[in-house]
Coordinates of C-alpha atoms in Angstrom, one line a residue:
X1 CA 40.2 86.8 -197.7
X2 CA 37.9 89.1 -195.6
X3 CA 39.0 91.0 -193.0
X4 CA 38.7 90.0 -189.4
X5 CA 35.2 92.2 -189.0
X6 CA 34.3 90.8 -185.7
X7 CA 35.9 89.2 -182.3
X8 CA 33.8 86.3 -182.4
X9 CA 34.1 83.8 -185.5
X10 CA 30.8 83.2 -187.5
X11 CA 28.7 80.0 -187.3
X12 CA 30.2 76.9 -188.7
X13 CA 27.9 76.8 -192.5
X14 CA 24.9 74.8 -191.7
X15 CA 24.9 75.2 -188.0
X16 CA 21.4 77.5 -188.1
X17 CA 19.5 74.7 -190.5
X18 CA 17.6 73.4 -188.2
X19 CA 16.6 76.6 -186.6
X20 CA 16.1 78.3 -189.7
X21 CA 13.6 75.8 -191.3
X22 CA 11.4 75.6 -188.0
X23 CA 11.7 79.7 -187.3
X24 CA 10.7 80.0 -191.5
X25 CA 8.2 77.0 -191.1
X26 CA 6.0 79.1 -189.0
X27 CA 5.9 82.4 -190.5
X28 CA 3.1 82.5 -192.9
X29 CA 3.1 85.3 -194.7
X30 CA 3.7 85.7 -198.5
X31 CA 6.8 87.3 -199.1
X32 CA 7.1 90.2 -202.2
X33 CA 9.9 91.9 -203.7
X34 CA 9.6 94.9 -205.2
X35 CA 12.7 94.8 -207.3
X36 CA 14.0 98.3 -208.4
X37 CA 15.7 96.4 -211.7
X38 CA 15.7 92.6 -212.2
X39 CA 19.2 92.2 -211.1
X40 CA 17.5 91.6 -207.7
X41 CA 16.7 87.7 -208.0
X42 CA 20.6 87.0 -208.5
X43 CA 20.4 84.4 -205.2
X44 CA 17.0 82.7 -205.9
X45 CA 15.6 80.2 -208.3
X46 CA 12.5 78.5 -209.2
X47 CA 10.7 81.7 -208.5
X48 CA 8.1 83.6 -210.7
X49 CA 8.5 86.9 -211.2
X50 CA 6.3 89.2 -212.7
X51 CA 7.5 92.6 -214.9
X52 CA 4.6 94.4 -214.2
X53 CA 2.8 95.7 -210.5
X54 CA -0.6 96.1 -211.9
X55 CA -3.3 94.2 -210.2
X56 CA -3.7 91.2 -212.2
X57 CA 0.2 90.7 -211.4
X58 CA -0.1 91.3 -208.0
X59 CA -3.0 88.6 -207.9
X60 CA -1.2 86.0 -209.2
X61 CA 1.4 86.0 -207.1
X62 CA -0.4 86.2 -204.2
X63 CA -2.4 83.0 -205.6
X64 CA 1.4 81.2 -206.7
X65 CA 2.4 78.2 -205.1
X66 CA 5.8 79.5 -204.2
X67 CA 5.9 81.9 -200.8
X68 CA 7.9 84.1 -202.6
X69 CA 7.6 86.1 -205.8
X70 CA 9.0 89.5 -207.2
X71 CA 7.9 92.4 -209.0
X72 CA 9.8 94.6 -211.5
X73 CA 9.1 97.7 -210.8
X74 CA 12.2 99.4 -212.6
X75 CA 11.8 102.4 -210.2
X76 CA 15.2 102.7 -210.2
X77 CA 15.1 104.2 -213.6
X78 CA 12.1 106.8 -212.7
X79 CA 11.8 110.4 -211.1
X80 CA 11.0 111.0 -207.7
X81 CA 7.2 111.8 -208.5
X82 CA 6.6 108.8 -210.8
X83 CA 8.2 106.7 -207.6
X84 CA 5.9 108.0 -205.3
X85 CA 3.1 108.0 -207.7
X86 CA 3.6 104.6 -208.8
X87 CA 4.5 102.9 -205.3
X88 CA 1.4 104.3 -203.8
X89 CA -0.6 102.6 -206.3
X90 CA 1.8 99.2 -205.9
X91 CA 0.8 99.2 -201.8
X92 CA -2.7 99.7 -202.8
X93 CA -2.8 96.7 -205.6
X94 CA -0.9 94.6 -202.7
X95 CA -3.1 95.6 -199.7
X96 CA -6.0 94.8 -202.0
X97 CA -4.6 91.3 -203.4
X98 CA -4.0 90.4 -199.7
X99 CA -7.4 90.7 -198.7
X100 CA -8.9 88.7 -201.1
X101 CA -6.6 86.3 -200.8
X102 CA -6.4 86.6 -196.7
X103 CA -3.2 86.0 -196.2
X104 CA -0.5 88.3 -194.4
X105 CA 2.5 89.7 -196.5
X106 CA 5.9 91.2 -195.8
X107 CA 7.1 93.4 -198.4
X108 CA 11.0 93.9 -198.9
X109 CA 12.3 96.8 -200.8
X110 CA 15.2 95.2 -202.9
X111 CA 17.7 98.1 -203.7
X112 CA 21.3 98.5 -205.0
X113 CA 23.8 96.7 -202.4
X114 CA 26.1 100.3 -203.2
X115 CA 23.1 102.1 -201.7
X116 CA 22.0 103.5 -204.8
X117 CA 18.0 104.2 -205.6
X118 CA 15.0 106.1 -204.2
X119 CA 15.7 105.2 -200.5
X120 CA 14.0 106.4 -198.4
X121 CA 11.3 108.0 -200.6
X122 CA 10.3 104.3 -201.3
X123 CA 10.1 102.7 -198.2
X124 CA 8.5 106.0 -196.8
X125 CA 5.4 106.1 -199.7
X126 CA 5.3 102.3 -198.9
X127 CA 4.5 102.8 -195.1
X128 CA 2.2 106.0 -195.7
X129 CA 0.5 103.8 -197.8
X130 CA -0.1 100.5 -195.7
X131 CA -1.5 102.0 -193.1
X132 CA -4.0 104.3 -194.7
X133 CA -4.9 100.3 -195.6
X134 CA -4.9 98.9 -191.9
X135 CA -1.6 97.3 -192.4
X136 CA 0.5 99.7 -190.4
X137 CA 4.4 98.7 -189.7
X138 CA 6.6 98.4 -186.8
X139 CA 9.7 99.3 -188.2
X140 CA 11.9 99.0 -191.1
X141 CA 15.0 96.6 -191.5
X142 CA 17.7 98.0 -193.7
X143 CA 19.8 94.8 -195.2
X144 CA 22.5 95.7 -198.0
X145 CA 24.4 92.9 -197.0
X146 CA 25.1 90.7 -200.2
X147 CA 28.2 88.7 -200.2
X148 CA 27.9 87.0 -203.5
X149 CA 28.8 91.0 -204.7
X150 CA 31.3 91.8 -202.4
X151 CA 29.3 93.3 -200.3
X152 CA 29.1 93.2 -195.9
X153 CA 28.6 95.6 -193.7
X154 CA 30.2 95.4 -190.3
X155 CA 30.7 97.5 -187.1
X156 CA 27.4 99.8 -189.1
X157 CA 29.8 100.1 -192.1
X158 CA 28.9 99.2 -195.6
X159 CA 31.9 97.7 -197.3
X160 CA 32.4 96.7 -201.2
X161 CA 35.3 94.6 -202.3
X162 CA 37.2 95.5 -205.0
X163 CA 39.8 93.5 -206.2
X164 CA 41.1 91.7 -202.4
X165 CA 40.2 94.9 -200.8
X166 CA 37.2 95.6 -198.9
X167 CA 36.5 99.5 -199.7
X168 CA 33.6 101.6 -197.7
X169 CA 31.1 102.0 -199.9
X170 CA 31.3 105.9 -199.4
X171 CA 34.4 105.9 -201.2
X172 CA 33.6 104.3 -204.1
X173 CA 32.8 104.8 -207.8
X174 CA 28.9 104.5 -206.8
X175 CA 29.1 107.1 -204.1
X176 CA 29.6 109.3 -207.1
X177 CA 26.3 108.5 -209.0
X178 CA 25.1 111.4 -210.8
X179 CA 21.2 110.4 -209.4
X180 CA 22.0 108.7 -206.1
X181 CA 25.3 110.2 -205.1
X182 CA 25.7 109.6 -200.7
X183 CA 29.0 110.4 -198.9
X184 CA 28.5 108.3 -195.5
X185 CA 29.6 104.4 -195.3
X186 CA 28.1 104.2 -192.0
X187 CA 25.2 103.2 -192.5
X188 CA 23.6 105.2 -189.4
X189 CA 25.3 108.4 -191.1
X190 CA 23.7 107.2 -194.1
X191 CA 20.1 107.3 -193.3
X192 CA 20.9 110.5 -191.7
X193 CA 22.3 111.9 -194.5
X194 CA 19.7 110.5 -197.2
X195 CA 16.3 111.2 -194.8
X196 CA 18.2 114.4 -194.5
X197 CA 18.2 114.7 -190.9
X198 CA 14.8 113.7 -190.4
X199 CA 16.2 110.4 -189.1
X200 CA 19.2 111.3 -187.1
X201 CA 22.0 108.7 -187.2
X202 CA 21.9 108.6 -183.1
X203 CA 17.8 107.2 -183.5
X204 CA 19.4 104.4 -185.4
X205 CA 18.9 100.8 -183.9
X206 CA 21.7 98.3 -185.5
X207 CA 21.8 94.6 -184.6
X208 CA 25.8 93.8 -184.6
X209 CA 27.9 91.2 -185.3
X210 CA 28.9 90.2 -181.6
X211 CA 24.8 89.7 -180.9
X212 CA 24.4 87.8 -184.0
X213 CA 27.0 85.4 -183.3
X214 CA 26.4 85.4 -179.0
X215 CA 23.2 87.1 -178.2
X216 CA 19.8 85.8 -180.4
X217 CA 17.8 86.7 -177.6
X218 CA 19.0 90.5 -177.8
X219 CA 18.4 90.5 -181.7
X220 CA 14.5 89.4 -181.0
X221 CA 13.8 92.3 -178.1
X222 CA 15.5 94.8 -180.4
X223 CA 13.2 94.0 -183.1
X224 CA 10.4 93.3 -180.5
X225 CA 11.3 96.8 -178.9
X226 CA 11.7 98.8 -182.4
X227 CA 8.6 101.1 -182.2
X228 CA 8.7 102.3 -185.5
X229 CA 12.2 103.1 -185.8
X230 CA 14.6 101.7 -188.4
X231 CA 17.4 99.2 -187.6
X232 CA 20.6 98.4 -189.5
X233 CA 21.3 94.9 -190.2
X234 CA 25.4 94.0 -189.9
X235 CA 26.1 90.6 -191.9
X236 CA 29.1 89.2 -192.9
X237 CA 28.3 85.7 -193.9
X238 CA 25.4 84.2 -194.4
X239 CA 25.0 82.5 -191.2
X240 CA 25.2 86.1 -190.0
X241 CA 22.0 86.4 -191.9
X242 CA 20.6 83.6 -190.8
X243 CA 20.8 83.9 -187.0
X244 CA 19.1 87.7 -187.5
X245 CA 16.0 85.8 -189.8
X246 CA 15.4 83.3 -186.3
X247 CA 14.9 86.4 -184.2
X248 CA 13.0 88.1 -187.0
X249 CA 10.4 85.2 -187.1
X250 CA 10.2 85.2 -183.9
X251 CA 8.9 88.7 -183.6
X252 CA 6.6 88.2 -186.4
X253 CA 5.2 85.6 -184.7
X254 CA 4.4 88.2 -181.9
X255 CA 2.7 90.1 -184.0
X256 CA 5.6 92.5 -185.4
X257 CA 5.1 94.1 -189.3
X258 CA 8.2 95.1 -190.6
X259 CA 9.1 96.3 -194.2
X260 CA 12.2 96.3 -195.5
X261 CA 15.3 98.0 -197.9
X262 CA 17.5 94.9 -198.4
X263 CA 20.0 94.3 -201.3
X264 CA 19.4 90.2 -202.8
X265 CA 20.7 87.9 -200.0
X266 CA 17.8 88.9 -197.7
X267 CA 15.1 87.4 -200.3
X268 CA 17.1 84.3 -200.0
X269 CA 17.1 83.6 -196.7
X270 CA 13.7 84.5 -195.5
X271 CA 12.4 82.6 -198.9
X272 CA 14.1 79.5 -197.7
X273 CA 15.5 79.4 -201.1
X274 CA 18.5 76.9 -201.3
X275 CA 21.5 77.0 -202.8
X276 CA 21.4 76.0 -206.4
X277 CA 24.9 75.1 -208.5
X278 CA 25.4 77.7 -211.6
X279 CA 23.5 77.1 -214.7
X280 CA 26.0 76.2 -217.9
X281 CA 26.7 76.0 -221.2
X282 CA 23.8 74.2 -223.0
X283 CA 21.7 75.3 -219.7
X284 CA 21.9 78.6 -220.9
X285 CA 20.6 79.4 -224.5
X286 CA 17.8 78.0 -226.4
X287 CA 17.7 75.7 -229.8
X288 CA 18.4 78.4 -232.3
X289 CA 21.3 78.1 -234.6
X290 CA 21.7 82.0 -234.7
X291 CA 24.5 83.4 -232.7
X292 CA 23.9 85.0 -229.8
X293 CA 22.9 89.0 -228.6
X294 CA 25.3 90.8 -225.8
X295 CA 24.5 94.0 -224.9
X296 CA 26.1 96.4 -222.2
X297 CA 24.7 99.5 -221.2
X298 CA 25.9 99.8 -218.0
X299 CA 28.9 102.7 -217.3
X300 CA 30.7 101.7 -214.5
X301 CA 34.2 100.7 -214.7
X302 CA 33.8 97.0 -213.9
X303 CA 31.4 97.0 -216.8
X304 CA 34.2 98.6 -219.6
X305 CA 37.0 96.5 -218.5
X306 CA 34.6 93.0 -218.7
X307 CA 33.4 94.5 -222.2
X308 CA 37.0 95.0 -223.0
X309 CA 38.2 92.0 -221.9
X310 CA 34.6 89.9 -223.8
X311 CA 35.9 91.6 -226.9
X312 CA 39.4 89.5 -226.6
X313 CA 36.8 86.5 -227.9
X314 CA 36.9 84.9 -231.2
X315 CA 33.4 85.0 -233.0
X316 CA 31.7 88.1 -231.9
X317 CA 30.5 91.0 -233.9
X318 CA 31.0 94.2 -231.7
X319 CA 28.5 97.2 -233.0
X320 CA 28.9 100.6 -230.6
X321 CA 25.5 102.6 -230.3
X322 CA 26.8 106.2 -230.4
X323 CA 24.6 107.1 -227.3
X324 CA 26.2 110.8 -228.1
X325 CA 23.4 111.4 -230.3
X326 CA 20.5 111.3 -227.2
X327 CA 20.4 114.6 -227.9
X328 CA 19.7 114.7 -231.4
X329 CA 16.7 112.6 -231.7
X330 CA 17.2 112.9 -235.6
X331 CA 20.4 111.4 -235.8
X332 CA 19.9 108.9 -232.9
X333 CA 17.0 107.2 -234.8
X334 CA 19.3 106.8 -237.7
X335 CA 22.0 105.2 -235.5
X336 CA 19.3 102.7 -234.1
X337 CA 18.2 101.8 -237.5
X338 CA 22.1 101.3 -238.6
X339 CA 22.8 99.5 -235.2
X340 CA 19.9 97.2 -235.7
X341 CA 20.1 96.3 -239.2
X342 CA 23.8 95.1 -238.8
X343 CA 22.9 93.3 -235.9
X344 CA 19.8 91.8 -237.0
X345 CA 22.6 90.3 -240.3
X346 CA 25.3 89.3 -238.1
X347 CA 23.0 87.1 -235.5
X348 CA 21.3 85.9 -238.9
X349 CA 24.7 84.4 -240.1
X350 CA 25.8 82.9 -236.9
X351 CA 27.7 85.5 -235.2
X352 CA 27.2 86.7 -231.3
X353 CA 26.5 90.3 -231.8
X354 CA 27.9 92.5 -228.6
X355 CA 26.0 95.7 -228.7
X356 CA 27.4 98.3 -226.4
X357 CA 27.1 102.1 -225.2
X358 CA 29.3 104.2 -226.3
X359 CA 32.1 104.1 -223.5
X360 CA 32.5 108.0 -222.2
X361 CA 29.6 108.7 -220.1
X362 CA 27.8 111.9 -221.6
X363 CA 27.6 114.2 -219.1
X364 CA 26.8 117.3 -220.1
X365 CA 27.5 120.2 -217.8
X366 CA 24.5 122.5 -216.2
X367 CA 21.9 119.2 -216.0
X368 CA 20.6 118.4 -212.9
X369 CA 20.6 115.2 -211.2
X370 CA 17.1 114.7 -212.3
X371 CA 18.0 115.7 -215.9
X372 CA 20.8 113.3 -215.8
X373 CA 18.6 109.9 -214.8
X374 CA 16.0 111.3 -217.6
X375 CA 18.8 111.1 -220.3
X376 CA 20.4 107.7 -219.2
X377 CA 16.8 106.6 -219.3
X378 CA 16.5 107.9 -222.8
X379 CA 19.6 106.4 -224.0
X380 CA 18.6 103.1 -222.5
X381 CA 15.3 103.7 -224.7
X382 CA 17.7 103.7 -227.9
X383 CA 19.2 100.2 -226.9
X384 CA 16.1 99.1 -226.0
X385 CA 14.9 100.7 -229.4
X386 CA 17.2 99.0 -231.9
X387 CA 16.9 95.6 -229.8
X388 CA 13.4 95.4 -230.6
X389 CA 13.6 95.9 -234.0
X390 CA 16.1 92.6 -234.6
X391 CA 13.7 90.2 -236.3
X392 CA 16.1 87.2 -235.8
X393 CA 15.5 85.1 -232.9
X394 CA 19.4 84.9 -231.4
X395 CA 20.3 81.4 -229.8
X396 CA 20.6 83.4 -226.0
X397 CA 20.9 86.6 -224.6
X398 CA 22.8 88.9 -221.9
X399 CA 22.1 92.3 -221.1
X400 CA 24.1 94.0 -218.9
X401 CA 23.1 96.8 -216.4
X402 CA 20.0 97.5 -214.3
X403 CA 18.6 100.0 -216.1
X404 CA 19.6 98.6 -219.4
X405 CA 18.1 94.7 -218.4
X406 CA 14.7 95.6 -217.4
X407 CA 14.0 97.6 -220.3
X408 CA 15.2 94.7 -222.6
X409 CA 12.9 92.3 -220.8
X410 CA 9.6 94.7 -220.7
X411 CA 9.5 96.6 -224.0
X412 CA 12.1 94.5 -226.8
X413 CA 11.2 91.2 -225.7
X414 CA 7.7 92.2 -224.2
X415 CA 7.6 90.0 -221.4
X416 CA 5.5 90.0 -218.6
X417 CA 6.5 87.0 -216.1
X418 CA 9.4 84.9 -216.4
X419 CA 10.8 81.7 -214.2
X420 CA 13.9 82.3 -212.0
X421 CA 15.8 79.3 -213.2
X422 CA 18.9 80.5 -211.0
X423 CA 22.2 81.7 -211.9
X424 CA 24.9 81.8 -214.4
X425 CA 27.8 83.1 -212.0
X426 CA 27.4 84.5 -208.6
X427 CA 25.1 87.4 -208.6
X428 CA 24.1 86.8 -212.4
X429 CA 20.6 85.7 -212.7
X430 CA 18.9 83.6 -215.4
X431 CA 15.2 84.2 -216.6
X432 CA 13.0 81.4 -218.4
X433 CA 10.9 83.7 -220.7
X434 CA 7.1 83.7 -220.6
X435 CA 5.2 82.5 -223.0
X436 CA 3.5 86.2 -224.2
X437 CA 7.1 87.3 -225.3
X438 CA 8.8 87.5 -228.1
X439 CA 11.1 84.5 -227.1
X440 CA 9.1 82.3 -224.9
X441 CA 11.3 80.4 -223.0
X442 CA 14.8 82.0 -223.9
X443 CA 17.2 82.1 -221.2
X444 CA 17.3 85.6 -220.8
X445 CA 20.4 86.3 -218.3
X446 CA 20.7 89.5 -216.4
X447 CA 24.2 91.0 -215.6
X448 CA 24.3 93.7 -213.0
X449 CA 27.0 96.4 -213.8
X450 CA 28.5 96.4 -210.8
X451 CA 29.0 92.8 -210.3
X452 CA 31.6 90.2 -211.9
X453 CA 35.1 89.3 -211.8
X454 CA 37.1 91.3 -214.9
X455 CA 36.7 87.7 -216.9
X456 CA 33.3 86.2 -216.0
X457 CA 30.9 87.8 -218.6
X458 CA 33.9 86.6 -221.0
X459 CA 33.9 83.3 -219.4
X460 CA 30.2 83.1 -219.5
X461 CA 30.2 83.7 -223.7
X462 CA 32.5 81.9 -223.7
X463 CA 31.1 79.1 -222.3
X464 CA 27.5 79.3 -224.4
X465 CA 29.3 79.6 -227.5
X466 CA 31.4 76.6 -227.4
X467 CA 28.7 74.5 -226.8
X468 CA 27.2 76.3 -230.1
X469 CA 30.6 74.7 -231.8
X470 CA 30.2 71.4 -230.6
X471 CA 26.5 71.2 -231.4
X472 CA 27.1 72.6 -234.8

C-alpha cells in the first residue's frame, strides 16, 4: 500500500476521461519518443517504433497513422560526445521531417524512472538544436513518475518501491551507477546537482500534488508562466497524470512548446493510449518447435535474484558468458563461439536456453566512469555477439536489461521497426518483429533490469513454455 503522499485523496479512476479525450482531441501535434533503450514503450501498444533515428525513420513516422511513435536511440549506452553528436543530428532529421510533413511535434525525452542517463546533456543539445531550426521551446517538463515500476514522486521527491517500501531514489542501488551515479531524491536538488549548479534547485517550478488534485487552473498558468524554466512533475496515480496532461493541452493550445525528460507513463497518457490486458502464453512466442532463448545482461540485484529464481524451472539450459574475459579480446571470442554453439544445440533440440552475464559486476579499479559504460557496452557486444551467431530460429525470446535489449534487437536480430503489441507483465513490453529481421514477426519481449516482482520473468517462462507442452 502507498503511503499517504498527499492531504487530498486522488481522483476516483476514470473521473478525468471525459476531459482528457476532449483536452487530447485538440492538440495536434505528433508526439515522438526518443527512447534511451526500448524498455521505454512498457505502457503502450499498437505503436510503431523504429530502431533507428536516421531520416527515412524519422519520415515514416511522421507520415504513420498513429499520433505517436518512438525511436531507439540506445543513447543510454553511448559517451557524452556521441550523445551530443548524435541528438543534434536526431533534432535536425525531426525539424526537417516536420516541415515537410507540416505538422507540429512535441518531443519527449524517455529516460530511466531511477534518473539514470544523459540528463540534462540530452534535453540541452535537443533545445540548442530546435531553435537554431525556428522551433524554440518554452520550457521543459521533467516526469519520472511511472507507477507500473514502483515509481512516484511526491512532495518533489522521487520515490522507488522496493519490496512494500517506498525508498528515495537517492538511496538506492541506482544512485550508485558507475555512469549516472546522483545523490539528491529531490528532484529540485537533482537538477541542481546534475546541471551542476547551472540550474539552481530554488529556479525550479514543481506542479504538486494538492494543485493537481484542487487547483487545474494553477497547473495551466504555471505552465503558461514557465519562461523557459524547467518544472517538476509530482504524480502518484495516474489520474495525478492526467489532471497535469488537461492543463498541459491547454497551454499548447496557447501556443506553449515544451520538451520533455519523462520516464514511460507520460507517453501513455498524452498518446491517449488505453489500457490493454497482458499479453499470454500462446500470445507470446511464434510457431517454432525450438525452445526458447533467455538472456540477462542486466547487473542489478532484482535482475540476479529473478535469474536465480528462473533457474528453479524445469526445462531450461542455463550457459553463463564469462563476461571476465572483456578484457582479453582473444579469449572472449573463444567464449562467444563456445556460448553460441551450445546454445545454438540446445534451442535445436527443444530446450529454452538462458544465457546470462557472468553475475560479479567487473569493475576494475582506476577506470573512469566513462571507461566503465565503454566496457559494459563491450560486454553487451559479446552477448550480442554470440546471439547472432545462433542459426536456429528459437520459438520466443526475452532479453533482459536496457542496454543488453536494444542491442539484441538492432545488431542479432537486425531489426529496424517493430509493432508495440503491449505487455507481458507490468512494465515488460512486447515487440512484433519487422519484416527485414532475422525473425519477422517474433514476439521479441523486453525486460527492464530494474523492473519485476522476484518471480515474474519466472512466471512469464513459465507461462510460454507450458503452452509449448500442451501444443507439443
Amino acid at each position: 500500500m502507498k503511503p499517504d503522499f498527499c492531504s487530498i485523496p486522488p481522483r476516483k479512476p476514470g473521473s478525468a476521461d471525459l476531459a482528457l479525450e476532449i483536452a487530447l482531441s485538440r492538440q495536434n501535434n505528433k508526439i515522438i519518443v526518443l527512447d534511451d533503450d526500448p524498455t521505454g514503450t512498457q505502457t503502450v501498444h499498437d505503436i510503431p517504433v523504429f530502431t533507428s533515428y536516421d531520416e527515412q525513420s524519422v519520415k515514416a513516422g511522421m507520415q504513420a497513422e498513429q499520433n505517436l511513435f518512438f525511436l531507439l536511440t540506445n543513447s543510454r549506452s553511448f559517451s557524452a560526445d556521441k550523445t551530443a553528436r548524435e541528438h543534434r543530428k536526431i533534432a535536425q532529421n525531426i525539424c526537417s521531417a516536420a516541415r515537410a510533413a507540416r505538422t507540429g511535434f512535441l518531443i519527449i525525452s524517455r529516460g530511466d524512472s531511477t534518473l539514470r542517463g544523459h540528463w540534462p546533456l540530452e534535453t540541452a543539445t535537443l533545445k540548442a538544436e530546435l531553435a537554431k531550426s525556428g522551433y524554440a521551446v518554452d520550457g521543459e517538463i521533467i516526469c519520472p513518475f511511472f507507477p507500473e515500476g514502483g515509481r512516484v514522486t511526491a512532495g518533489d521527491i522521487h520515490y522507488v518501491k522496493q519490496g512494500d517500501d517506498y525508498i528515495p531514489a537517492g538511496e538506492t542501488e541506482f544512485a550508485k551507477d558507475a555512469t549516472f551515479g546522483y545523490r539528491s531524491s529531490n528532484l529540485k536538488d537533482w537538477i541542481e546537482e546534475k546541471t551542476q549548479g547551472k540550474i539552481r534547485a530554488a529556479d525550479v517550478s514543481s506542479v504538486s500534488l494538492e494543485e493537481l488534485r484542487g487547483n487545474l487552473d494553477a497547473v495551466q498558468n504555471k505552465l503558461l508562466n514557465l519562461n523557459g524554466g524547467v518544472m517538476v512533475v509530482n504524480a502518484v496515480e495516474y489520474s495525478d497524470l492526467e489532471v497535469f496532461v488537461i492543463a498541459l493541452c491547454g497551454a499548447l493550445g496557447q501556443g506553449k512548446r515544451f520538451l520533455f525528460r519523462s520516464a514511460a507513463a507520460l507517453p501513455r497518457v498524452l498518446g491517449g493510449v488505453s489500457a490493454k490486458p497482458f499479453l499470454q502464453g500462446e500470445e507470446l512466442r511464434g510457431d517454432s518447435s525450438h525452445g526458447g532463448l533467455v538472456i540477462v545482461g542486466s547487473h542489478v540485484a532484482r535482475s540476479t535474484q529473478q535469474l536465480n529464481n528462473l533457474l528453479e524451472l524445469d526445462g531450461l539450459c542455463p550457459i553463463e558468458l564469462d563476461t571476465d574475459l572483456a578484457l582479453s579480446p582473444g579469449l572472449l571470442a573463444a567464449e562467444i563461439r563456445r556460448a553460441s554453439r551450445a546454445a545454438e544445440k540446445a534451442i535445436f533440440s527443444g530446450e529454452t536456453v538462458v544465457l546470462y552475464t557472468k553475475r560479479k559486476l567487473l569493475d576494475p579499479i582506476g577506470m573512469s566512469p566513462e571507461e566503465k559504460l565503454a566496457l559494459s557496452v563491450r560486454i553487451a557486444n559479446a552477448v550480442t555477439e554470440t546471439v547472432r551467431r545462433i542459426s536456429v530460429r528459437p520459438s520466443f525470446i526475452i532479453a533482459k536489461g536496457g542496454i543488453t535489449s536494444s542491442e539484441i534487437a538492432t545488431n542479432a536480430l537486425g531489426a529496424k521497426r517493430a509493432w508495440v503489441l503491449g505487455q507481458a507483465a507490468a512494465g515488460i513490453p512486447v515487440w512484433k518483429l519487422g519484416p527485414e529481421s532475422r525473425y519477422s514477426g517474433l514476439p521479441y519481449i523486453i525486460f527492464p533490469g530494474n523492473v519485476g516482482e522476484p518471480d515474474t520473468l519466472k512466471n512469464i517462462v513459465s507461462g510460454i513454455m507450458e503452452t509449448q507442452t500442451i501444443q507439443k
